[in-house]
PDB file of C-alpha atoms in Angstrom:
ATOM      1  CA  UNK A   1      91.369  14.864-135.780  1.00 47.00           C
ATOM      2  CA  UNK A   2      88.301  16.764-135.943  1.00 47.00           C
ATOM      3  CA  UNK A   3      85.934  14.205-133.949  1.00 47.00           C
ATOM      4  CA  UNK A   4      88.884  13.435-131.983  1.00 49.00           C
ATOM      5  CA  UNK A   5      88.698  17.041-130.503  1.00 47.00           C
ATOM      6  CA  UNK A   6      85.090  16.828-129.869  1.00 48.00           C
ATOM      7  CA  UNK A   7      85.584  13.964-128.353  1.00 51.00           C
ATOM      8  CA  UNK A   8      87.635  15.782-125.902  1.00 48.00           C
ATOM      9  CA  UNK A   9      85.385  18.562-125.135  1.00 47.00           C
ATOM     10  CA  UNK A  10      82.814  15.975-125.162  1.00 45.00           C
ATOM     11  CA  UNK A  11      85.091  14.427-122.141  1.00 48.00           C
ATOM     12  CA  UNK A  12      86.032  17.613-120.507  1.00 45.00           C
ATOM     13  CA  UNK A  13      82.286  19.014-120.126  1.00 45.00           C
ATOM     14  CA  UNK A  14      81.443  15.310-118.896  1.00 46.00           C
ATOM     15  CA  UNK A  15      83.955  15.383-115.431  1.00 47.00           C
ATOM     16  CA  UNK A  16      81.984  18.933-114.236  1.00 57.00           C
ATOM     17  CA  UNK A  17      78.723  17.383-114.603  1.00 55.00           C
ATOM     18  CA  UNK A  18      79.449  14.234-112.549  1.00 56.00           C
ATOM     19  CA  UNK A  19      81.374  15.731-109.669  1.00 60.00           C
ATOM     20  CA  UNK A  20      78.172  18.086-109.157  1.00 62.00           C
ATOM     21  CA  UNK A  21      76.486  15.547-108.347  1.00 57.00           C
ATOM     22  CA  UNK A  22      78.552  13.741-106.348  1.00 59.00           C
ATOM     23  CA  UNK A  23      78.765  17.106-103.961  1.00 63.00           C
ATOM     24  CA  UNK A  24      74.912  17.450-103.891  1.00 64.00           C
ATOM     25  CA  UNK A  25      75.112  13.462-102.689  1.00 57.00           C
ATOM     26  CA  UNK A  26      77.763  14.243-100.488  1.00 68.00           C
ATOM     27  CA  UNK A  27      76.147  17.538 -98.524  1.00 61.00           C
ATOM     28  CA  UNK A  28      72.221  15.020 -98.604  1.00 57.00           C
ATOM     29  CA  UNK A  29      73.858  11.962 -96.367  1.00 58.00           C
ATOM     30  CA  UNK A  30      75.101  14.688 -94.219  1.00 58.00           C
ATOM     31  CA  UNK A  31      71.957  16.558 -93.923  1.00 60.00           C
ATOM     32  CA  UNK A  32      70.145  13.448 -93.432  1.00 54.00           C
ATOM     33  CA  UNK A  33      73.537  12.776 -90.397  1.00 52.00           C
ATOM     34  CA  UNK A  34      72.400  16.242 -88.936  1.00 53.00           C
ATOM     35  CA  UNK A  35      68.315  15.277 -88.332  1.00 52.00           C
ATOM     36  CA  UNK A  36      69.412  11.174 -87.455  1.00 47.00           C
ATOM     37  CA  UNK A  37      71.931  12.924 -84.558  1.00 49.00           C
ATOM     38  CA  UNK A  38      69.319  16.014 -83.818  1.00 49.00           C
ATOM     39  CA  UNK A  39      69.056  15.662 -79.381  1.00 47.00           C
ATOM     40  CA  UNK A  40      65.762  14.279 -78.984  1.00 46.00           C
ATOM     41  CA  UNK A  41      64.888  17.211 -75.849  1.00 45.00           C
ATOM     42  CA  UNK A  42      64.925  19.990 -78.568  1.00 44.00           C
ATOM     43  CA  UNK A  43      61.645  20.116 -79.610  1.00 50.00           C
ATOM     44  CA  UNK A  44      61.122  23.061 -82.643  1.00 49.00           C
ATOM     45  CA  UNK A  45      59.300  26.679 -81.948  1.00 51.00           C
ATOM     46  CA  UNK A  46      55.758  25.681 -82.718  1.00 57.00           C
ATOM     47  CA  UNK A  47      53.810  29.062 -83.436  1.00 56.00           C
ATOM     48  CA  UNK A  48      49.714  29.229 -81.810  1.00 52.00           C
ATOM     49  CA  UNK A  49      47.025  29.230 -84.413  1.00 54.00           C
ATOM     50  CA  UNK A  50      45.281  31.923 -84.678  1.00 49.00           C
ATOM     51  CA  UNK A  51      42.383  30.086 -82.787  1.00 50.00           C
ATOM     52  CA  UNK A  52      44.918  29.919 -79.932  1.00 51.00           C
ATOM     53  CA  UNK A  53      45.898  33.589 -79.908  1.00 44.00           C
ATOM     54  CA  UNK A  54      41.800  34.745 -79.854  1.00 50.00           C
ATOM     55  CA  UNK A  55      41.596  32.516 -76.930  1.00 46.00           C
ATOM     56  CA  UNK A  56      44.250  34.167 -74.624  1.00 44.00           C
ATOM     57  CA  UNK A  57      43.121  37.443 -75.799  1.00 43.00           C
ATOM     58  CA  UNK A  58      40.457  36.977 -73.128  1.00 48.00           C
ATOM     59  CA  UNK A  59      42.005  35.378 -70.723  1.00 45.00           C
ATOM     60  CA  UNK A  60      42.224  38.592 -68.258  1.00 47.00           C
ATOM     61  CA  UNK A  61      45.321  39.479 -65.427  1.00 49.00           C
ATOM     62  CA  UNK A  62      42.974  38.396 -61.733  1.00 49.00           C
ATOM     63  CA  UNK A  63      43.042  41.515 -60.494  1.00 49.00           C
ATOM     64  CA  UNK A  64      44.179  40.427 -56.450  1.00 52.00           C
ATOM     65  CA  UNK A  65      42.198  42.976 -54.027  1.00 48.00           C
ATOM     66  CA  UNK A  66      44.123  43.769 -50.548  1.00 54.00           C
ATOM     67  CA  UNK A  67      41.486  42.942 -47.980  1.00 56.00           C
ATOM     68  CA  UNK A  68      41.210  45.834 -44.622  1.00 53.00           C
ATOM     69  CA  UNK A  69      42.982  45.098 -42.322  1.00 54.00           C
ATOM     70  CA  UNK A  70      40.532  43.483 -39.498  1.00 54.00           C
ATOM     71  CA  UNK A  71      40.168  46.848 -36.315  1.00 51.00           C
ATOM     72  CA  UNK A  72      40.969  44.219 -33.098  1.00 51.00           C
ATOM     73  CA  UNK A  73      38.957  45.747 -30.711  1.00 50.00           C
ATOM     74  CA  UNK A  74      40.379  45.962 -26.875  1.00 43.00           C
ATOM     75  CA  UNK A  75      37.576  46.845 -24.373  1.00 46.00           C
ATOM     76  CA  UNK A  76      37.438  49.342 -22.095  1.00 41.00           C
ATOM     77  CA  UNK A  77      38.368  48.987 -18.515  1.00 40.00           C
ATOM     78  CA  UNK A  78      35.029  49.074 -16.752  1.00 40.00           C
ATOM     79  CA  UNK A  79      34.032  50.991 -13.527  1.00 40.00           C
ATOM     80  CA  UNK A  80      32.315  48.625 -11.730  1.00 40.00           C
ATOM     81  CA  UNK A  81      28.506  49.952 -12.463  1.00 41.00           C
ATOM     82  CA  UNK A  82      26.773  46.995 -12.065  1.00 41.00           C
ATOM     83  CA  UNK A  83      22.937  46.957 -13.977  1.00 46.00           C
ATOM     84  CA  UNK A  84      20.480  47.059 -12.756  1.00 45.00           C
ATOM     85  CA  UNK A  85      18.977  44.414 -14.532  1.00 45.00           C
ATOM     86  CA  UNK A  86      20.871  42.320 -13.441  1.00 57.00           C
ATOM     87  CA  UNK A  87      19.138  42.457  -9.613  1.00 61.00           C
ATOM     88  CA  UNK A  88      16.238  40.394  -8.542  1.00 74.00           C
ATOM     89  CA  UNK A  89      13.324  41.768  -9.546  1.00 85.00           C
ATOM     90  CA  UNK A  90      12.592  41.832  -6.109  1.00 91.00           C
ATOM     91  CA  UNK A  91      15.451  43.928  -6.330  1.00 95.00           C
ATOM     92  CA  UNK A  92      15.653  46.540  -9.046  1.00 96.00           C
ATOM     93  CA  UNK A  93      15.184  50.086  -8.551  1.00 97.00           C
ATOM     94  CA  UNK A  94      11.905  50.651  -8.853  1.00 97.00           C
ATOM     95  CA  UNK A  95       8.872  53.581  -7.319  1.00 97.00           C
ATOM     96  CA  UNK A  96       6.368  51.831  -5.343  1.00 97.00           C
ATOM     97  CA  UNK A  97       3.040  52.331  -3.687  1.00 97.00           C
ATOM     98  CA  UNK A  98       3.980  53.141   0.038  1.00 97.00           C
ATOM     99  CA  UNK A  99       2.071  54.769   2.798  1.00 93.00           C
ATOM    100  CA  UNK A 100       4.691  57.632   5.299  1.00 91.00           C
ATOM    101  CA  UNK A 101       3.820  60.090   7.146  1.00 91.00           C
ATOM    102  CA  UNK A 102       7.651  61.274   6.666  1.00 96.00           C
ATOM    103  CA  UNK A 103       7.988  64.317   4.693  1.00 96.00           C
ATOM    104  CA  UNK A 104       9.058  63.551   1.334  1.00 97.00           C
ATOM    105  CA  UNK A 105      13.675  62.728   0.817  1.00 97.00           C
ATOM    106  CA  UNK A 106      12.909  60.471   3.911  1.00 98.00           C
ATOM    107  CA  UNK A 107      14.923  57.919   3.880  1.00 98.00           C
ATOM    108  CA  UNK A 108      13.869  54.153   5.710  1.00 98.00           C
ATOM    109  CA  UNK A 109      15.414  51.330   5.508  1.00 98.00           C
ATOM    110  CA  UNK A 110      13.401  48.342   6.025  1.00 97.00           C
ATOM    111  CA  UNK A 111      16.780  45.534   6.427  1.00 94.00           C
ATOM    112  CA  UNK A 112      14.038  42.418   7.210  1.00 94.00           C
ATOM    113  CA  UNK A 113      13.104  43.170   3.642  1.00 95.00           C
ATOM    114  CA  UNK A 114      16.252  44.538   2.154  1.00 96.00           C
ATOM    115  CA  UNK A 115      14.860  47.649   1.186  1.00 98.00           C
ATOM    116  CA  UNK A 116      15.694  51.450   1.401  1.00 98.00           C
ATOM    117  CA  UNK A 117      12.722  53.260   0.762  1.00 98.00           C
ATOM    118  CA  UNK A 118      13.134  57.170  -0.669  1.00 98.00           C
ATOM    119  CA  UNK A 119       9.885  58.827   0.628  1.00 98.00           C
ATOM    120  CA  UNK A 120       8.120  60.717  -2.483  1.00 97.00           C
ATOM    121  CA  UNK A 121       4.845  61.689  -1.561  1.00 92.00           C
ATOM    122  CA  UNK A 122       2.132  60.481   0.783  1.00 87.00           C
ATOM    123  CA  UNK A 123       1.837  57.286  -1.332  1.00 94.00           C
ATOM    124  CA  UNK A 124       5.192  56.603  -3.285  1.00 97.00           C
ATOM    125  CA  UNK A 125       8.727  55.919  -2.468  1.00 98.00           C
ATOM    126  CA  UNK A 126      12.092  55.054  -4.596  1.00 98.00           C
ATOM    127  CA  UNK A 127      12.724  51.632  -3.213  1.00 98.00           C
ATOM    128  CA  UNK A 128      16.067  50.539  -3.336  1.00 98.00           C
ATOM    129  CA  UNK A 129      17.531  46.349  -2.956  1.00 98.00           C
ATOM    130  CA  UNK A 130      20.172  46.544  -0.078  1.00 98.00           C
ATOM    131  CA  UNK A 131      22.534  44.762   1.464  1.00 96.00           C
ATOM    132  CA  UNK A 132      23.037  44.824   5.321  1.00 96.00           C
ATOM    133  CA  UNK A 133      24.428  44.150   8.979  1.00 92.00           C
ATOM    134  CA  UNK A 134      25.025  40.375   9.714  1.00 90.00           C
ATOM    135  CA  UNK A 135      24.125  38.660  12.638  1.00 88.00           C
ATOM    136  CA  UNK A 136      24.967  40.297  15.745  1.00 88.00           C
ATOM    137  CA  UNK A 137      25.651  43.053  13.740  1.00 89.00           C
ATOM    138  CA  UNK A 138      21.613  44.820  13.125  1.00 89.00           C
ATOM    139  CA  UNK A 139      21.088  47.648  14.127  1.00 92.00           C
ATOM    140  CA  UNK A 140      18.128  50.308  13.976  1.00 95.00           C
ATOM    141  CA  UNK A 141      17.291  53.835  15.063  1.00 96.00           C
ATOM    142  CA  UNK A 142      17.331  57.523  13.524  1.00 97.00           C
ATOM    143  CA  UNK A 143      19.914  59.037  12.267  1.00 97.00           C
ATOM    144  CA  UNK A 144      20.533  62.048   9.961  1.00 98.00           C
ATOM    145  CA  UNK A 145      22.374  62.674   6.507  1.00 98.00           C
ATOM    146  CA  UNK A 146      25.336  64.717   7.749  1.00 98.00           C
ATOM    147  CA  UNK A 147      27.611  63.958   4.767  1.00 97.00           C
ATOM    148  CA  UNK A 148      28.194  63.270   1.785  1.00 98.00           C
ATOM    149  CA  UNK A 149      31.189  62.256  -0.465  1.00 97.00           C
ATOM    150  CA  UNK A 150      31.889  60.545  -4.300  1.00 97.00           C
ATOM    151  CA  UNK A 151      34.145  57.931  -4.269  1.00 97.00           C
ATOM    152  CA  UNK A 152      35.306  58.061  -1.183  1.00 95.00           C
ATOM    153  CA  UNK A 153      38.240  56.337   0.718  1.00 92.00           C
ATOM    154  CA  UNK A 154      37.978  54.682   3.271  1.00 81.00           C
ATOM    155  CA  UNK A 155      39.973  53.625   6.814  1.00 84.00           C
ATOM    156  CA  UNK A 156      38.266  51.153   8.625  1.00 79.00           C
ATOM    157  CA  UNK A 157      38.012  51.231  12.229  1.00 75.00           C
ATOM    158  CA  UNK A 158      39.548  49.829  15.107  1.00 79.00           C
ATOM    159  CA  UNK A 159      37.238  47.591  16.251  1.00 80.00           C
ATOM    160  CA  UNK A 160      37.106  45.808  12.570  1.00 78.00           C
ATOM    161  CA  UNK A 161      40.895  45.477  12.278  1.00 80.00           C
ATOM    162  CA  UNK A 162      41.012  43.900  15.826  1.00 82.00           C
ATOM    163  CA  UNK A 163      38.234  41.500  14.426  1.00 82.00           C
ATOM    164  CA  UNK A 164      40.427  41.609  10.743  1.00 78.00           C
ATOM    165  CA  UNK A 165      43.599  42.344  11.338  1.00 82.00           C
ATOM    166  CA  UNK A 166      44.581  41.985   7.960  1.00 78.00           C
ATOM    167  CA  UNK A 167      42.460  45.503   6.328  1.00 77.00           C
ATOM    168  CA  UNK A 168      44.451  47.863   5.430  1.00 78.00           C
ATOM    169  CA  UNK A 169      44.474  50.613   7.521  1.00 78.00           C
ATOM    170  CA  UNK A 170      43.644  52.869   4.120  1.00 74.00           C
ATOM    171  CA  UNK A 171      42.232  52.614   1.296  1.00 83.00           C
ATOM    172  CA  UNK A 172      41.578  55.258  -1.016  1.00 86.00           C
ATOM    173  CA  UNK A 173      38.699  56.382  -3.129  1.00 84.00           C
ATOM    174  CA  UNK A 174      38.406  54.063  -6.772  1.00 91.00           C
ATOM    175  CA  UNK A 175      36.217  51.327  -8.559  1.00 90.00           C
ATOM    176  CA  UNK A 176      38.782  48.733  -5.744  1.00 89.00           C
ATOM    177  CA  UNK A 177      37.126  50.673  -2.963  1.00 91.00           C
ATOM    178  CA  UNK A 178      34.545  48.784  -0.123  1.00 92.00           C
ATOM    179  CA  UNK A 179      32.517  52.216  -0.194  1.00 95.00           C
ATOM    180  CA  UNK A 180      32.131  51.937  -3.868  1.00 96.00           C
ATOM    181  CA  UNK A 181      30.922  55.567  -5.659  1.00 97.00           C
ATOM    182  CA  UNK A 182      29.665  57.390  -3.405  1.00 98.00           C
ATOM    183  CA  UNK A 183      28.844  57.406  -0.093  1.00 97.00           C
ATOM    184  CA  UNK A 184      26.996  59.253   2.860  1.00 98.00           C
ATOM    185  CA  UNK A 185      27.747  59.419   6.393  1.00 97.00           C
ATOM    186  CA  UNK A 186      25.119  58.858   8.882  1.00 97.00           C
ATOM    187  CA  UNK A 187      25.273  61.183  12.631  1.00 96.00           C
ATOM    188  CA  UNK A 188      28.436  60.944  15.047  1.00 93.00           C
ATOM    189  CA  UNK A 189      28.103  56.601  14.468  1.00 92.00           C
ATOM    190  CA  UNK A 190      31.171  54.639  11.375  1.00 88.00           C
ATOM    191  CA  UNK A 191      27.770  53.765   9.507  1.00 94.00           C
ATOM    192  CA  UNK A 192      27.080  55.149   6.054  1.00 96.00           C
ATOM    193  CA  UNK A 193      24.953  54.418   2.830  1.00 98.00           C
ATOM    194  CA  UNK A 194      27.545  53.888   0.130  1.00 97.00           C
ATOM    195  CA  UNK A 195      28.321  52.136  -3.095  1.00 97.00           C
ATOM    196  CA  UNK A 196      30.117  48.089  -3.507  1.00 96.00           C
ATOM    197  CA  UNK A 197      32.042  46.781  -5.443  1.00 92.00           C
ATOM    198  CA  UNK A 198      30.550  43.402  -4.578  1.00 94.00           C
ATOM    199  CA  UNK A 199      27.139  43.850  -6.418  1.00 95.00           C
ATOM    200  CA  UNK A 200      27.076  40.165  -5.339  1.00 95.00           C
ATOM    201  CA  UNK A 201      25.966  41.107  -1.781  1.00 96.00           C
ATOM    202  CA  UNK A 202      22.778  42.786  -2.299  1.00 97.00           C
ATOM    203  CA  UNK A 203      19.391  41.113  -0.349  1.00 96.00           C
ATOM    204  CA  UNK A 204      22.573  39.551   1.322  1.00 95.00           C
ATOM    205  CA  UNK A 205      23.295  40.001   5.260  1.00 94.00           C
ATOM    206  CA  UNK A 206      27.054  40.715   5.493  1.00 91.00           C
ATOM    207  CA  UNK A 207      28.054  44.430   6.522  1.00 91.00           C
ATOM    208  CA  UNK A 208      29.181  45.327   9.879  1.00 88.00           C
ATOM    209  CA  UNK A 209      25.907  47.750   9.886  1.00 92.00           C
ATOM    210  CA  UNK A 210      26.641  49.825   7.038  1.00 95.00           C
ATOM    211  CA  UNK A 211      24.095  50.075   4.317  1.00 97.00           C
ATOM    212  CA  UNK A 212      24.919  49.282   0.598  1.00 97.00           C
ATOM    213  CA  UNK A 213      23.298  49.308  -2.692  1.00 98.00           C
ATOM    214  CA  UNK A 214      24.886  48.767  -6.083  1.00 97.00           C
ATOM    215  CA  UNK A 215      27.235  51.341  -7.537  1.00 97.00           C
ATOM    216  CA  UNK A 216      24.324  52.552 -10.115  1.00 97.00           C
ATOM    217  CA  UNK A 217      21.826  52.494  -7.064  1.00 98.00           C
ATOM    218  CA  UNK A 218      23.942  54.472  -4.413  1.00 98.00           C
ATOM    219  CA  UNK A 219      24.642  56.972  -7.417  1.00 98.00           C
ATOM    220  CA  UNK A 220      20.861  57.083  -8.375  1.00 98.00           C
ATOM    221  CA  UNK A 221      20.570  57.837  -4.270  1.00 98.00           C
ATOM    222  CA  UNK A 222      23.378  60.180  -4.003  1.00 98.00           C
ATOM    223  CA  UNK A 223      21.110  63.251  -5.709  1.00 98.00           C
ATOM    224  CA  UNK A 224      17.955  62.693  -4.219  1.00 98.00           C
ATOM    225  CA  UNK A 225      19.129  62.712  -0.542  1.00 98.00           C
ATOM    226  CA  UNK A 226      20.588  65.873   1.040  1.00 97.00           C
ATOM    227  CA  UNK A 227      22.575  66.195   3.567  1.00 98.00           C
ATOM    228  CA  UNK A 228      20.403  67.263   6.591  1.00 98.00           C
ATOM    229  CA  UNK A 229      17.781  64.424   5.439  1.00 98.00           C
ATOM    230  CA  UNK A 230      16.586  62.022   8.216  1.00 98.00           C
ATOM    231  CA  UNK A 231      17.196  57.949   7.987  1.00 98.00           C
ATOM    232  CA  UNK A 232      15.500  55.448  10.066  1.00 98.00           C
ATOM    233  CA  UNK A 233      16.135  52.494  10.099  1.00 97.00           C
ATOM    234  CA  UNK A 234      13.312  49.516  11.450  1.00 96.00           C
ATOM    235  CA  UNK A 235      14.260  47.113  13.601  1.00 90.00           C
ATOM    236  CA  UNK A 236      14.461  43.590  11.636  1.00 79.00           C
ATOM    237  CA  UNK A 237      13.861  41.607  14.882  1.00 68.00           C
ATOM    238  CA  UNK A 238      13.378  43.200  17.889  1.00 45.00           C
ATOM    239  CA  UNK A 239      16.884  41.493  19.354  1.00 39.00           C
ATOM    240  CA  UNK A 240      18.779  43.970  17.245  1.00 45.00           C
ATOM    241  CA  UNK A 241      21.020  46.910  18.822  1.00 47.00           C
ATOM    242  CA  UNK A 242      18.296  49.704  19.560  1.00 48.00           C
ATOM    243  CA  UNK A 243      20.455  52.617  18.676  1.00 47.00           C
ATOM    244  CA  UNK A 244      23.843  52.082  17.568  1.00 50.00           C
ATOM    245  CA  UNK A 245      27.238  53.138  19.686  1.00 45.00           C
ATOM    246  CA  UNK A 246      28.811  57.119  18.860  1.00 41.00           C
ATOM    247  CA  UNK A 247      31.606  54.762  17.631  1.00 44.00           C
ATOM    248  CA  UNK A 248      30.749  51.697  15.889  1.00 46.00           C
ATOM    249  CA  UNK A 249      31.869  49.557  12.995  1.00 48.00           C
ATOM    250  CA  UNK A 250      31.193  50.489   9.613  1.00 58.00           C
ATOM    251  CA  UNK A 251      30.906  48.388   5.986  1.00 72.00           C
TER     252      UNK A 251
END
């Protein structure tokens, strides 16, 4: 009886051990199946190495500095005041030797050589390049400055309108006005010494009898010449009009 009892105990103890082994085998099989069926796209998370962490620590974040806006300079409208240096050398305003017995302040106009002289003393004069009357409109004689005007208005005389009917009957003074920045009126005539908005005509014979200077030069002359100053216009050729009529053409 005792031997049977011992064998029965042995069998009872052996059953649980076999169950455990079976369970373990099943667990291993399940684990292997799960590893085989793991998605290929899923990658295990790798921790960065110490070297990578140190390298990343030394990489500084780039600083973006906004560039300052570029200022666009818009040139302001310019009033026509041509520089003397833009003219040929002989037409540049300058003090020259000039022998004259006229009083200082007298204006002498050499229409033949397109020069205007302002007498400074017995041996010197300020010389300006000028534009003069075209063929048939040149004149000579002596006049007096009776009036001076800054940025003069322009009213073309009847004679000029009859030749050029497209001209305006009136034009207010300003940079676009053909009389330019200054005008000095001569006696009872329509002739003037004035500026121009066409500086390329200086040194040429293009006007209807008026004497024109660049705006820069006429402003300089304007400040030097007084009302009442004598103006002498020298003859260019023998056929010039010896003395301007009382109502002559301008420009």
